[in-house]
């Protein structure tokens, strides 16, 4: 192929909201907020760490000077790799512009995959979500879409992770109520990796926890952050900021507040263990000022998430973004519109991990059917963001001249080689009217349900490959956790 | 010049907190009956706010500003209202249960109750069960509101209700619970009287439950 000098390649769509000057101003806002006002940190051990490292501590309030923020950002890892639990496959490679989409954590309700009715999330649902996500090609990592109601409540996080990691080889992003429960989950991760050294070399989960807007790190959230940093567990430390309620109503002000809250976690993690992976970002949306709900379908969610992603690229942090979610209660046109918009925006922004694919009812109900629909949208968006490849071969001038006027390309080797790069729908209907009619006039909803149930029925996931020893060890961890909860309640 | 209660209502609709407070004082100084100031000034204004909110002409931050103006006026009036008149307005105690630092939903509900003329005692967040019991004893509220955002802290609401029973004061107060993971079924299960699905409907349900 000919090499051309001064050749500019514009391979993918370029999407940018903020100018260099705007980014610098927003970042100075973060620096000033942390230095002048700081955040409340409800954890003595963490405050001590910060006080010993040039931060100003006054009661619960911690003020972080610019140089401490600068040093933390300088010690972040340029990349981190997270593996399948058997350590055999690189599942997530964290670097700017590489996007993984997945569900979200902890809604109380779930859409039952048999009855399609909304009900409390049950233990069996965690396995369903893990297996469905395992089968979906465009879902890059897994969260549970719920908080299990039918086990000991204080351990629903641990049960969920124990079940999920055995049912998918994709990276799980788990959550926990407390530092103790993260420890249980860490032990499960170690068992699955085949030992402590193996886990260190091939970490197999990312831990999710959240500070509270405005500017508050509560005991459990920052305690979990501390534990993960100590053990070099990749983690997310992001708030769910409510524009106009817990943070300013302006997008720039919201990003400053949310970024400042998370920066506490970034500083703590890098002080404890320089180079450990931490993502920030979170859910950035608005309070619907008529209905007092936190909107998961608002266009503001997408524009703020995209701007936040740019800000994090600017300072060298990976972004945990939000998309594929909806405010509707049942699968309908609105779910598709909101999901398509937010997924494409997140993809174009180049966020690293994009969560909440499968959130309905404004984050109150998890719906794996929505995740299945989102998988299709992600595929379409990925094709668009793949851009137009321009080189001698794709220009195809020789082929054009060979075929000439009035010919066709169906016999061409060039076509044989390239046509499979066209995106193939698995849910979108492209049948002729007659075929559509003959196949039962299925709607999008029908096709989503059919595909989801097919996966649940036929895709087993890696459960049979989990060593029996590991299964037993996990049972033991769960039993010990139960015992701990029992002894506490006595 | 006589105080124009219609103008007071307009100021309240516009969310002018200080102006409403000052005007309430002027009206009192001029010798208007407290009940008249309340009905023709403050409540008349809040009625319009309620209508406009339902018609999507006013939004939550505006409603809350009006509610704050209402509350500022009530602070001046309350000591002058007769016992039965004051009682008619109602008292609402609200807080977030132990282990939970989430603040916003509970504050929103509290502010909406202020707008409905209630005396609102906001106890704060991360509260021990005993704080709720003591507050019910001290303030003798018509309604007690509790909030939780975490599934781990939700059971604390049931503990508070049990503690009220043990203290023998459960029947003195209607208990309302809310928060994102809280459901109608959960509310029933722990023996709460009212499930508050959102801030606006909480006020309606609360009023209905205590017959005001």
Tab-separated table of N, CA, C and O in Angstrom, chain A residues 42 108-109 118 147 153-154 156 175 177 210 212 216-220 242 244-246 287-292 364, chain B residues 52-56 58-61 99-104 108 149-152 155 180-183 198-200:
chain	number	residue	atom	x	y	z
A	42	UNK	N	-16.627	11.164	56.674
A	42	UNK	CA	-17.128	10.555	57.912
A	42	UNK	C	-16.347	9.290	58.265
A	42	UNK	O	-16.930	8.220	58.405
A	108	UNK	N	-34.331	-1.728	43.526
A	108	UNK	CA	-35.046	-2.695	44.383
A	108	UNK	C	-35.915	-3.674	43.584
A	108	UNK	O	-36.140	-4.784	44.030
A	109	UNK	N	-36.406	-3.243	42.411
A	109	UNK	CA	-37.340	-4.092	41.645
A	109	UNK	C	-36.715	-4.649	40.376
A	109	UNK	O	-35.703	-4.150	39.902
A	118	UNK	N	-43.443	-6.344	37.383
A	118	UNK	CA	-42.461	-5.737	38.287
A	118	UNK	C	-42.636	-6.348	39.677
A	118	UNK	O	-43.757	-6.433	40.183
A	147	UNK	N	-31.013	-5.519	43.807
A	147	UNK	CA	-30.541	-5.704	45.173
A	147	UNK	C	-31.415	-6.819	45.748
A	147	UNK	O	-32.619	-6.641	45.936
A	153	UNK	N	-30.786	-9.708	54.238
A	153	UNK	CA	-30.631	-8.405	53.596
A	153	UNK	C	-29.226	-7.841	53.696
A	153	UNK	O	-28.695	-7.282	52.736
A	154	UNK	N	-28.620	-8.011	54.853
A	154	UNK	CA	-27.296	-7.413	55.082
A	154	UNK	C	-26.220	-8.055	54.202
A	154	UNK	O	-25.100	-7.561	54.127
A	156	UNK	N	-27.049	-9.241	50.852
A	156	UNK	CA	-27.556	-9.411	49.480
A	156	UNK	C	-26.472	-9.082	48.457
A	156	UNK	O	-26.418	-9.684	47.385
A	175	UNK	N	-20.870	-4.280	44.130
A	175	UNK	CA	-21.069	-3.208	45.112
A	175	UNK	C	-21.165	-3.869	46.475
A	175	UNK	O	-21.265	-5.096	46.566
A	177	UNK	N	-22.388	-3.183	50.939
A	177	UNK	CA	-22.902	-2.285	51.962
A	177	UNK	C	-21.780	-1.700	52.805
A	177	UNK	O	-21.884	-0.591	53.302
A	210	UNK	N	-20.259	4.830	46.212
A	210	UNK	CA	-20.620	6.214	45.895
A	210	UNK	C	-20.640	7.155	47.085
A	210	UNK	O	-21.237	6.861	48.113
A	212	UNK	N	-21.858	10.895	48.619
A	212	UNK	CA	-23.183	11.528	48.573
A	212	UNK	C	-23.022	13.009	48.231
A	212	UNK	O	-22.218	13.706	48.840
A	216	UNK	N	-19.914	14.938	50.293
A	216	UNK	CA	-19.909	14.095	51.492
A	216	UNK	C	-19.402	12.692	51.168
A	216	UNK	O	-19.919	12.038	50.267
A	217	UNK	N	-18.392	12.264	51.907
A	217	UNK	CA	-17.960	10.873	51.830
A	217	UNK	C	-18.390	10.201	53.122
A	217	UNK	O	-17.830	10.478	54.184
A	218	UNK	N	-19.416	9.334	53.054
A	218	UNK	CA	-19.879	8.697	54.284
A	218	UNK	C	-18.955	7.537	54.663
A	218	UNK	O	-18.108	7.114	53.879
A	219	UNK	N	-19.126	7.054	55.872
A	219	UNK	CA	-18.216	6.061	56.460
A	219	UNK	C	-18.048	4.829	55.572
A	219	UNK	O	-16.929	4.400	55.287
A	220	UNK	N	-19.171	4.280	55.119
A	220	UNK	CA	-19.085	3.049	54.333
A	220	UNK	C	-18.439	3.290	52.971
A	220	UNK	O	-17.577	2.521	52.541
A	242	UNK	N	-27.867	15.165	41.713
A	242	UNK	CA	-29.194	15.550	41.241
A	242	UNK	C	-29.195	17.049	40.943
A	242	UNK	O	-29.241	17.878	41.859
A	244	UNK	N	-29.842	20.694	40.425
A	244	UNK	CA	-30.871	21.583	40.953
A	244	UNK	C	-31.289	21.215	42.360
A	244	UNK	O	-32.001	21.964	43.020
A	245	UNK	N	-30.872	20.031	42.842
A	245	UNK	CA	-31.266	19.605	44.193
A	245	UNK	C	-30.048	19.375	45.081
A	245	UNK	O	-29.860	20.072	46.076
A	246	UNK	N	-29.193	18.419	44.716
A	246	UNK	CA	-28.018	18.174	45.560
A	246	UNK	C	-26.764	18.829	44.978
A	246	UNK	O	-25.712	18.812	45.621
A	287	UNK	N	-33.031	16.810	38.651
A	287	UNK	CA	-34.312	16.552	39.294
A	287	UNK	C	-35.386	17.094	38.356
A	287	UNK	O	-35.316	18.253	37.936
A	288	UNK	N	-36.351	16.253	37.997
A	288	UNK	CA	-37.489	16.750	37.238
A	288	UNK	C	-38.292	17.623	38.195
A	288	UNK	O	-38.838	17.121	39.180
A	289	UNK	N	-38.331	18.913	37.923
A	289	UNK	CA	-38.870	19.870	38.875
A	289	UNK	C	-40.398	19.893	38.922
A	289	UNK	O	-40.991	20.672	39.636
A	290	UNK	N	-41.019	19.034	38.140
A	290	UNK	CA	-42.462	18.912	38.237
A	290	UNK	C	-42.830	17.666	39.038
A	290	UNK	O	-43.718	17.683	39.867
A	291	UNK	N	-42.094	16.578	38.787
A	291	UNK	CA	-42.497	15.284	39.348
A	291	UNK	C	-41.567	14.788	40.446
A	291	UNK	O	-41.738	13.686	40.950
A	292	UNK	N	-40.559	15.566	40.762
A	292	UNK	CA	-39.531	15.213	41.758
A	292	UNK	C	-38.959	13.813	41.550
A	292	UNK	O	-38.768	13.072	42.505
A	364	UNK	N	-35.455	2.727	39.418
A	364	UNK	CA	-36.136	1.980	40.487
A	364	UNK	C	-36.308	0.509	40.107
A	364	UNK	O	-36.411	-0.361	40.956
B	52	UNK	N	-51.243	26.141	40.225
B	52	UNK	CA	-50.278	26.380	39.142
B	52	UNK	C	-49.278	25.224	39.023
B	52	UNK	O	-48.810	24.901	37.939
B	53	UNK	N	-48.947	24.644	40.179
B	53	UNK	CA	-48.032	23.490	40.160
B	53	UNK	C	-48.679	22.335	39.401
B	53	UNK	O	-48.071	21.720	38.524
B	54	UNK	N	-49.949	22.093	39.715
B	54	UNK	CA	-50.642	20.986	39.047
B	54	UNK	C	-50.791	21.240	37.551
B	54	UNK	O	-50.779	20.313	36.751
B	55	UNK	N	-50.869	22.526	37.164
B	55	UNK	CA	-51.036	22.875	35.753
B	55	UNK	C	-49.688	23.029	35.036
B	55	UNK	O	-49.639	23.476	33.890
B	56	UNK	N	-48.608	22.664	35.736
B	56	UNK	CA	-47.250	22.768	35.165
B	56	UNK	C	-46.870	24.213	34.821
B	56	UNK	O	-46.075	24.458	33.918
B	58	UNK	N	-45.964	26.249	37.488
B	58	UNK	CA	-44.922	26.481	38.495
B	58	UNK	C	-44.198	25.166	38.748
B	58	UNK	O	-44.788	24.098	38.642
B	59	UNK	N	-42.925	25.286	39.110
B	59	UNK	CA	-42.113	24.098	39.335
B	59	UNK	C	-41.580	24.063	40.765
B	59	UNK	O	-41.683	25.048	41.499
B	60	UNK	N	-41.034	22.919	41.121
B	60	UNK	CA	-40.663	22.660	42.516
B	60	UNK	C	-39.870	23.801	43.183
B	60	UNK	O	-40.220	24.218	44.278
B	61	UNK	N	-38.804	24.322	42.562
B	61	UNK	CA	-38.042	25.367	43.281
B	61	UNK	C	-38.898	26.597	43.584
B	61	UNK	O	-38.741	27.226	44.627
B	99	UNK	N	-27.820	5.406	60.184
B	99	UNK	CA	-26.986	4.747	59.186
B	99	UNK	C	-27.130	5.339	57.802
B	99	UNK	O	-26.460	4.928	56.869
B	100	UNK	N	-28.034	6.305	57.665
B	100	UNK	CA	-28.299	6.875	56.339
B	100	UNK	C	-28.029	8.379	56.366
B	100	UNK	O	-28.590	9.102	57.181
B	101	UNK	N	-27.147	8.805	55.451
B	101	UNK	CA	-26.797	10.229	55.401
B	101	UNK	C	-27.509	10.953	54.260
B	101	UNK	O	-27.198	12.083	53.940
B	102	UNK	N	-28.470	10.246	53.654
B	102	UNK	CA	-29.147	10.860	52.513
B	102	UNK	C	-30.195	11.866	52.986
B	102	UNK	O	-30.970	11.584	53.882
B	103	UNK	N	-30.188	13.006	52.350
B	103	UNK	CA	-30.823	14.182	52.903
B	103	UNK	C	-31.929	14.758	52.035
B	103	UNK	O	-32.917	15.288	52.527
B	104	UNK	N	-31.781	14.649	50.725
B	104	UNK	CA	-32.533	15.520	49.835
B	104	UNK	C	-34.028	15.215	49.811
B	104	UNK	O	-34.852	16.121	49.891
B	108	UNK	N	-37.056	17.743	50.939
B	108	UNK	CA	-38.075	18.126	49.964
B	108	UNK	C	-39.476	17.943	50.563
B	108	UNK	O	-40.336	18.832	50.476
B	149	UNK	N	-32.792	5.767	52.141
B	149	UNK	CA	-32.472	5.498	50.736
B	149	UNK	C	-31.804	4.139	50.572
B	149	UNK	O	-31.751	3.582	49.492
B	150	UNK	N	-31.278	3.605	51.657
B	150	UNK	CA	-30.533	2.353	51.559
B	150	UNK	C	-31.403	1.187	52.038
B	150	UNK	O	-32.123	1.321	53.024
B	151	UNK	N	-31.305	0.055	51.332
B	151	UNK	CA	-32.103	-1.105	51.743
B	151	UNK	C	-31.662	-1.607	53.117
B	151	UNK	O	-32.446	-2.213	53.828
B	152	UNK	N	-30.409	-1.327	53.474
B	152	UNK	CA	-29.927	-1.758	54.797
B	152	UNK	C	-30.500	-0.916	55.921
B	152	UNK	O	-30.583	-1.371	57.048
B	155	UNK	N	-35.021	-1.132	57.487
B	155	UNK	CA	-35.617	-1.772	58.676
B	155	UNK	C	-35.631	-0.880	59.922
B	155	UNK	O	-36.435	-1.086	60.823
B	180	UNK	N	-36.469	6.204	48.075
B	180	UNK	CA	-36.503	5.504	46.785
B	180	UNK	C	-36.810	3.997	46.862
B	180	UNK	O	-37.637	3.511	46.101
B	181	UNK	N	-36.175	3.213	47.745
B	181	UNK	CA	-36.459	1.768	47.728
B	181	UNK	C	-37.696	1.379	48.532
B	181	UNK	O	-38.080	0.210	48.553
B	182	UNK	N	-38.310	2.320	49.223
B	182	UNK	CA	-39.452	2.005	50.089
B	182	UNK	C	-40.711	1.833	49.228
B	182	UNK	O	-40.957	2.602	48.306
B	183	UNK	N	-41.468	0.779	49.542
B	183	UNK	CA	-42.685	0.504	48.773
B	183	UNK	C	-43.904	0.517	49.686
B	183	UNK	O	-43.770	0.478	50.908
B	198	UNK	N	-43.962	10.316	46.719
B	198	UNK	CA	-43.159	11.482	46.359
B	198	UNK	C	-43.601	12.674	47.193
B	198	UNK	O	-44.583	12.590	47.935
B	199	UNK	N	-42.853	13.771	47.059
B	199	UNK	CA	-43.054	14.897	47.976
B	199	UNK	C	-44.471	15.465	47.903
B	199	UNK	O	-45.119	15.688	48.925
B	200	UNK	N	-44.952	15.691	46.672
B	200	UNK	CA	-46.256	16.345	46.531
B	200	UNK	C	-47.388	15.459	47.060
B	200	UNK	O	-48.254	15.921	47.800
